Coordinates of C-alpha atoms in Angstrom, one line a residue:
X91 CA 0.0 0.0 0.0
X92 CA 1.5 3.8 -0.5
X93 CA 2.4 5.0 2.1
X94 CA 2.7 9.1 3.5
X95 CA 5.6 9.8 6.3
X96 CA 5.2 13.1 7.7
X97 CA 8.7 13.4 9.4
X98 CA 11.8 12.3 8.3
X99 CA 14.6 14.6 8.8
X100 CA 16.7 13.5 5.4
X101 CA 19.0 16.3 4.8
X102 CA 20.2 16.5 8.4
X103 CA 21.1 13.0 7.7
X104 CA 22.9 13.8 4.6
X105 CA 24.3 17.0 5.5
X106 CA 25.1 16.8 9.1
X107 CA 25.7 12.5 9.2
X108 CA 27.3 12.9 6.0
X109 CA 25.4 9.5 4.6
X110 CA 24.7 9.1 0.9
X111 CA 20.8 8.3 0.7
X112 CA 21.1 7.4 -2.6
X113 CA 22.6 4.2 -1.6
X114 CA 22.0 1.0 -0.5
X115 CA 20.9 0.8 3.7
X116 CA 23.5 -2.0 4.2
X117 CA 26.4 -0.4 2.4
X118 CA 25.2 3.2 4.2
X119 CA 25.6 0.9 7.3
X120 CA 29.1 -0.8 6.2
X121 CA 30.4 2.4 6.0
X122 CA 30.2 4.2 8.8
X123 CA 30.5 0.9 11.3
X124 CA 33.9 2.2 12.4
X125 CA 32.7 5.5 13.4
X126 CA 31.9 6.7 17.0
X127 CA 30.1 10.1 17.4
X128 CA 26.9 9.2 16.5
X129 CA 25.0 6.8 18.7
X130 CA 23.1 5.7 15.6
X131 CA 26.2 4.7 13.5
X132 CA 25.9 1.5 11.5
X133 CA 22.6 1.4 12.6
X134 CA 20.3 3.4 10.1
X135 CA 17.3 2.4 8.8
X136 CA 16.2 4.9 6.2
X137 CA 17.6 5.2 2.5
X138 CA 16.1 6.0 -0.5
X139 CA 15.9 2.2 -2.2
X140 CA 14.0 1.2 1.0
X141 CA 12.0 4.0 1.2
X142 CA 10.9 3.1 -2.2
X143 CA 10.7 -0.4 -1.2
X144 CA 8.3 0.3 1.6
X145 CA 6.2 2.3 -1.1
X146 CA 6.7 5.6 0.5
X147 CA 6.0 7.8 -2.0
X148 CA 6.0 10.7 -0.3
X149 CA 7.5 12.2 2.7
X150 CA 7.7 15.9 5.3
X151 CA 11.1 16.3 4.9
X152 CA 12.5 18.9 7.6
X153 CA 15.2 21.6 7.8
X154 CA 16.7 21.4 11.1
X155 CA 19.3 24.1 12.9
X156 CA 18.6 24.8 16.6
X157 CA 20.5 28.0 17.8
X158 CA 21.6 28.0 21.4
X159 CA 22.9 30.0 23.9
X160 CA 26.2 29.4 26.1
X161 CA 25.2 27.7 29.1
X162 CA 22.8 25.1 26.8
X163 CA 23.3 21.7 27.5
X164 CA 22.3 20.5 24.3
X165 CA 23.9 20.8 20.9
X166 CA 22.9 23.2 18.5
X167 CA 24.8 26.2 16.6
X168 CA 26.0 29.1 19.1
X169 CA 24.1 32.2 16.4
X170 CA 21.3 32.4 14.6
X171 CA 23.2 33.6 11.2
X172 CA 24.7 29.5 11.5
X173 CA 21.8 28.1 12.1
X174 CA 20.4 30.2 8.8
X175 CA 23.3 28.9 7.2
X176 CA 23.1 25.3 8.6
X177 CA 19.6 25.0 6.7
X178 CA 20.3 26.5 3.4
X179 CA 23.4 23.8 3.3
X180 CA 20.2 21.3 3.3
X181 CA 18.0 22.8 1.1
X182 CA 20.9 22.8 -1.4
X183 CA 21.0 18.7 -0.6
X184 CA 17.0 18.8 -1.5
X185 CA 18.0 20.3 -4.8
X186 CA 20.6 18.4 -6.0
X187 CA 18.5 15.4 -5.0
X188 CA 15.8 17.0 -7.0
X189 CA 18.0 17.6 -10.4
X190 CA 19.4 14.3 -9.8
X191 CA 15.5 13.0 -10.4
X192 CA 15.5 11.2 -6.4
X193 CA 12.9 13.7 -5.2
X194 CA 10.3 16.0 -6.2
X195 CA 8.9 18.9 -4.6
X196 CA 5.7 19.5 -3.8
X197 CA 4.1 23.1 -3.0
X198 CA 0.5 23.2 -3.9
X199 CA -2.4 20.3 -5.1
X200 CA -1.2 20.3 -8.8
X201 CA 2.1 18.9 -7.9
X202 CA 0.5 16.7 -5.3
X203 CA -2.6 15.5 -7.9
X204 CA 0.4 14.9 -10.4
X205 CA 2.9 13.0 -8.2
X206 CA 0.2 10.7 -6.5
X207 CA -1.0 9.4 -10.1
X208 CA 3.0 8.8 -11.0
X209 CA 3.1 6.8 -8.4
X210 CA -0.8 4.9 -8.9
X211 CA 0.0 4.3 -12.3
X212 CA 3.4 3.2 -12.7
X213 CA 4.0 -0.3 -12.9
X214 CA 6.9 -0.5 -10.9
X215 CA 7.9 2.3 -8.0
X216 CA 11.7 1.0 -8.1
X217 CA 13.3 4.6 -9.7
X218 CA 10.6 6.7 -9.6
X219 CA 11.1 10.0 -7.2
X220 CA 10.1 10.3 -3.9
X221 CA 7.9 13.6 -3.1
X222 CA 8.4 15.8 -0.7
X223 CA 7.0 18.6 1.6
X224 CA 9.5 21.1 2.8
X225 CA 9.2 21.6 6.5
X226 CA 11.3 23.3 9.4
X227 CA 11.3 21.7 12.6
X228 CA 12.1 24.6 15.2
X229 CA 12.3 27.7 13.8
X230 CA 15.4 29.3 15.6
X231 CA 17.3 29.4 11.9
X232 CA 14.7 32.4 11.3
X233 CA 17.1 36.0 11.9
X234 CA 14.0 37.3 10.9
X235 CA 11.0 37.0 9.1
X236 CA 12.6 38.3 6.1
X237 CA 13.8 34.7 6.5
X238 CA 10.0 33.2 6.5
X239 CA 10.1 35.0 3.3
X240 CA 12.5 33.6 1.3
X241 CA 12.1 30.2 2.5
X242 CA 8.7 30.3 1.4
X243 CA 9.8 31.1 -2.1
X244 CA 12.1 28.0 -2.2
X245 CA 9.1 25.8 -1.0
X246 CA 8.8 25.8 2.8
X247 CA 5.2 24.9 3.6
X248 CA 5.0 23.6 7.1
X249 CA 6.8 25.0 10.1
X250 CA 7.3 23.6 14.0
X251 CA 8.4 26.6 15.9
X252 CA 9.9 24.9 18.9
X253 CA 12.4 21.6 19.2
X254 CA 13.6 21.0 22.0
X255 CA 14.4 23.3 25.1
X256 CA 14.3 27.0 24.6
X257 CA 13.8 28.7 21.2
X258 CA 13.8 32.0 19.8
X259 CA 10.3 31.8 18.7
X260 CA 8.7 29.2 21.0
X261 CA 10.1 26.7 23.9
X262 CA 10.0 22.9 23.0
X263 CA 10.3 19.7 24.6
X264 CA 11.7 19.9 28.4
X265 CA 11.1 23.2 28.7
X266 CA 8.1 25.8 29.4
X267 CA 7.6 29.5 28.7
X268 CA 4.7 31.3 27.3
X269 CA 5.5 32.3 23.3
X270 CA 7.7 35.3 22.9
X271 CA 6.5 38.2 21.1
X272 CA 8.7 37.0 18.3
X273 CA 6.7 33.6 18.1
X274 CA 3.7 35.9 17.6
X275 CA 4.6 37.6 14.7
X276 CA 5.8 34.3 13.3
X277 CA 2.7 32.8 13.7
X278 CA 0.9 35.6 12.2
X279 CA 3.1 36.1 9.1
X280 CA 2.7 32.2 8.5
X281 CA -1.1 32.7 8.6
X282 CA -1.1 35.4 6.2
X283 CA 0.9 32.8 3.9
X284 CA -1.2 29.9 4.5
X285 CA 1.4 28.1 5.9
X286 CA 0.5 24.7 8.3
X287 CA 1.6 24.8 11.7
X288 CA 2.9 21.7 12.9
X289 CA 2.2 21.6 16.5
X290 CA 4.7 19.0 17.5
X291 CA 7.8 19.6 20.3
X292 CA 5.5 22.9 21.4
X293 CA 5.7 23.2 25.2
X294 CA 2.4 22.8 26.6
X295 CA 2.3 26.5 27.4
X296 CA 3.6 27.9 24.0
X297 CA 1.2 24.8 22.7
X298 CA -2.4 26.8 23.8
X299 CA -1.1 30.1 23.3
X300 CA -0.1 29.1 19.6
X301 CA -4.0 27.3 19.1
X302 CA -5.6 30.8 20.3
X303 CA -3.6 32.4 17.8
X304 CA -3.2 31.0 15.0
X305 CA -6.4 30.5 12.4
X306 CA -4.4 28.7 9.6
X307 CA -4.0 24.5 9.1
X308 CA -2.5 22.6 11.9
X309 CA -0.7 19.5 11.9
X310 CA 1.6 17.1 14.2
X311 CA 4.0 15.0 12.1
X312 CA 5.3 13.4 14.8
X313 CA 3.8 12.8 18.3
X314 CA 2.3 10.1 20.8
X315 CA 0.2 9.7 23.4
X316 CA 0.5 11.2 26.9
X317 CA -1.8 9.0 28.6
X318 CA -0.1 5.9 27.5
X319 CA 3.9 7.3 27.8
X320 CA 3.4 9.9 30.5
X321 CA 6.2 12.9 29.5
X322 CA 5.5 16.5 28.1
X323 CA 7.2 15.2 24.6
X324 CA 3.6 13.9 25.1
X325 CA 0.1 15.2 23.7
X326 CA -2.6 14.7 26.9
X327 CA -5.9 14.2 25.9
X328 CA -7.2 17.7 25.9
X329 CA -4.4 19.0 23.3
X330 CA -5.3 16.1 21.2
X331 CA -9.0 17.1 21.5
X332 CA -7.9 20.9 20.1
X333 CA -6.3 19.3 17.5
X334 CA -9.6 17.4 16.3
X335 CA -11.4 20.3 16.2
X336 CA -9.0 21.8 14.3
X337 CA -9.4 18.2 11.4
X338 CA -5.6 18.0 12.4
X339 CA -3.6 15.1 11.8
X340 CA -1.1 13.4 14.3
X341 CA 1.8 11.8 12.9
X342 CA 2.6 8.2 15.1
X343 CA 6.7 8.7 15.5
X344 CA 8.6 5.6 16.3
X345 CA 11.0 6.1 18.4
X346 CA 11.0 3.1 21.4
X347 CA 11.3 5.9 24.3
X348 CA 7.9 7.6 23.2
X349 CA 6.3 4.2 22.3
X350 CA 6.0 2.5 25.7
X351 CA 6.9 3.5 29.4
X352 CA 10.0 3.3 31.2
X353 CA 12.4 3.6 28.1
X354 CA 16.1 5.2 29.4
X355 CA 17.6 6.8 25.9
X356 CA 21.0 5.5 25.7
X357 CA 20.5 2.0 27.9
X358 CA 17.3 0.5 27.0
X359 CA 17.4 -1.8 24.3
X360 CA 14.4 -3.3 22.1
X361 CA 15.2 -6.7 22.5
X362 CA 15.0 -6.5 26.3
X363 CA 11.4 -4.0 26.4
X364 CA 10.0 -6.5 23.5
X365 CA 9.1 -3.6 21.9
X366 CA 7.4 -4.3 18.5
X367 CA 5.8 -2.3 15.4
X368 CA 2.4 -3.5 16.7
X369 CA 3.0 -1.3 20.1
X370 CA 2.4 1.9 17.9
X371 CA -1.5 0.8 17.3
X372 CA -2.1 1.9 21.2
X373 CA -1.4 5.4 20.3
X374 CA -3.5 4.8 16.9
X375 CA -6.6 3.5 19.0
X376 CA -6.5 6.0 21.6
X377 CA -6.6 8.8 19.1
X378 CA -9.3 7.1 16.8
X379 CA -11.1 6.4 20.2
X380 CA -11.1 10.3 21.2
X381 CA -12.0 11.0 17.3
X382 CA -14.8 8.5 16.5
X383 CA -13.3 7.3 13.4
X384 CA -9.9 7.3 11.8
X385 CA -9.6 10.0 9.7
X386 CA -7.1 12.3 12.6
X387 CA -4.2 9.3 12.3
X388 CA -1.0 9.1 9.8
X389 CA 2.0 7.7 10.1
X390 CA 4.8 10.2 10.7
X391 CA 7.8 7.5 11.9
X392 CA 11.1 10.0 12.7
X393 CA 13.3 7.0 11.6
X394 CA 16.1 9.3 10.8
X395 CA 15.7 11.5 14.1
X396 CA 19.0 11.1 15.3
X397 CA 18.5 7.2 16.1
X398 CA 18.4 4.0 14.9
X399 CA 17.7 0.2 15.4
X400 CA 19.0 0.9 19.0
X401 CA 16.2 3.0 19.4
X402 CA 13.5 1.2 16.9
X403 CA 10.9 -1.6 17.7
X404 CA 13.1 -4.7 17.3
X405 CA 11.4 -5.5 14.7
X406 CA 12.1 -3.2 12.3
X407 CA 15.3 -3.1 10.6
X408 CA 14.6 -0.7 7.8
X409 CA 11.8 1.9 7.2
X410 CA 10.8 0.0 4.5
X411 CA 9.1 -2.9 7.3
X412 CA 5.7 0.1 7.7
X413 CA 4.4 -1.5 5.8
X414 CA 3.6 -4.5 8.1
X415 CA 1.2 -1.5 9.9
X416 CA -1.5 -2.2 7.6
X417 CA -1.5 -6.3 8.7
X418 CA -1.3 -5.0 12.4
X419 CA -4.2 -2.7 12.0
X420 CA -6.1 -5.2 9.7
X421 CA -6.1 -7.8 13.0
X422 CA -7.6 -5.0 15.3
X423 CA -10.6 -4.6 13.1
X424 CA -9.7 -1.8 11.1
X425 CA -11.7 -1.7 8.0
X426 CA -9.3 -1.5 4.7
X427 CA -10.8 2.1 4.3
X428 CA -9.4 2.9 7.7
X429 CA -6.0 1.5 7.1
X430 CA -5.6 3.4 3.7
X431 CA -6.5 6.3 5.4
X432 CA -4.2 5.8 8.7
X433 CA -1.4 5.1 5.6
X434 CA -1.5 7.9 3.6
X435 CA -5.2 9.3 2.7
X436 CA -5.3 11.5 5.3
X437 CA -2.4 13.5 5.2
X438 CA -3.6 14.0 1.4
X439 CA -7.1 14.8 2.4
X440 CA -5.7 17.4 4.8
X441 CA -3.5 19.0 2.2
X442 CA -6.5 19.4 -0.2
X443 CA -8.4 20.9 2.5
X444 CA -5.4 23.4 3.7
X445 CA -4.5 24.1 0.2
X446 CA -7.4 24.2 -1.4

């Protein structure tokens, strides 16, 4: 079945891990097996052949440069001006990816009516390109929003203000502040350009402020459940609530330390948590329970967030193994409807609507 992933952070993979997507997962893997100062090395599970494998046609793929000041105890660039120039190093990635007929972007519903029928019609899915949705996750690379500007002209679509701990525009995971006046106006100039606003890594603070405020589309590419992994990384039941009266869609991310309870980063392992694929349909019932139907699910994994098959369900050893969602869903009682809407039909649905 196709398949829509609304978060995959690809160019900080290329750009930052310095791995060739274009290649094969297991020689990606082979090659970097030596090297230390990434927790994920040798371990990846996203390339493009699997990607294509797995039927993923199309992808949010993110610009990612977090700014931070001197006493920060996680990484990031120590100015904005590097952050800037941090992302325009990726966006020249998604071009050359582009020219090199890997990817296609995708800006309004022509381009996304034309690639979805590429990808219906052609008989075989092996070299066709993967499309993409330009997104920025944390939105400290912004000097200004002459900045907004221009990366709306080279395609930037959808926008998550906050990452993680404080931001320039809004405070993320771990961290809680109200929005700054700066997040205001960025939220406003994004509604006058119709931009989406993806709600995910906003502190639960910046989180209501931002709903009060802004009047455009809303999304979450990549979040889970609060009341079955209690953390603020988290939405509770009441922020996913806003989001379905917004017709927002929530992205299921797979990484093991959102999935279930009790995960440590860095010394859990899958194998000893018996943490599975199938653990990710708890999140996708809750939701569709709150909902009433399915039609507020997708599938937004985060494969490439900075972790790998340490950090996966242990049974998953590419990106390209999603696709056993639709079997897991199928056992619950999800009608085939359901499952092709969970799988890619309603991020699509959601774009018509938004861009419409």
């Amino acid at each position: 079945m196709f398949l829509f992933d609304a978060h995959l952070d690809l160019s900080m993979n290329a750009v930052e891990w310095n791995r060739d997507l274009t290649q094969d997962l297991y020689a990606i893997r082979e090659r970097e097996k030596h090297l230390t100062d990434k927790p994920d090395r040798g371990k990846g599970v996203v390339s493009f052949p699997e990607m294509r494998k797995g039927n993923i046609g199309m992808c949010v793929a993110t610009q990612i440069a977090r700014f931070i000041k001197p006493d920060s105890k996680i990484p990031g660039w120590h100015s904005q001006a590097q952050a800037w120039a941090q992302t325009q190093a990726q966006i020249a990635w998604y071009k050359a990816m582009e020219e090199a007929g890997e990817m296609v972007q995708i800006t309004d519903l022509k381009g996304l009516d034309r690639h979805l029928a590429l990808w219906k019609n052609a008989k075989s899915t092996e070299n066709l390109p993967i499309g993409y949705i330009l997104s920025l996750e944390g939105a400290d690379s912004f000097i200004s929003l002459k900045n907004l500007e221009i990366a709306y002209g080279y395609g930037l679509r959808a926008i998550g203000p906050a990452h993680y701990g404080p931001g320039v525009y809004a405070y993320g995971t771990d961290a809680d502040q109200p929005l700054s006046q700066k997040g205001k106006d960025l939220l406003r100039e994004m509604d006058r350009l119709n931009m989406i606003l993806d709600a995910t890594h906003l502190c639960d603070t910046a989180f209501w402020e931002a709903m009060n405020i802004y009047k455009g589309p809303v999304w979450a590419s990549h979040n889970l459940v609060r009341e079955i992994v209690p953390h603020n990384r988290q939405f509770s039941d009441e922020m996913i609530k806003e989001l379905l009266s917004r017709k927002a869609v929530i992205g299921m991310a797979f990484d093991a330390w959102m999935m279930i309870p009790g995960w440590v980063r860095g010394k859990t392992t899958p194998q000893e948590t018996g943490l599975k694929i199938e653990h990710v349909a708890a999140h996708i019932d809750h939701i569709c329970q709150l909902a009433g139907n399915a039609l507020h699910v997708g599938i937004g994994s985060d494969l490439d967030g900075a972790y790998g098959k340490e950090q996966s369900p242990g049974d998953l050893d590419s990106i390209a193994d999603l696709q056993s969602i639709t079997t897991i869903l199928s056992s619950r009682g999800y009608s085939e409807k359901d499952i092709e809407q969970i799988m890619w039909r309603n991020w699509v649905d959601f774009l018509n609507r938004s861009w419409a």
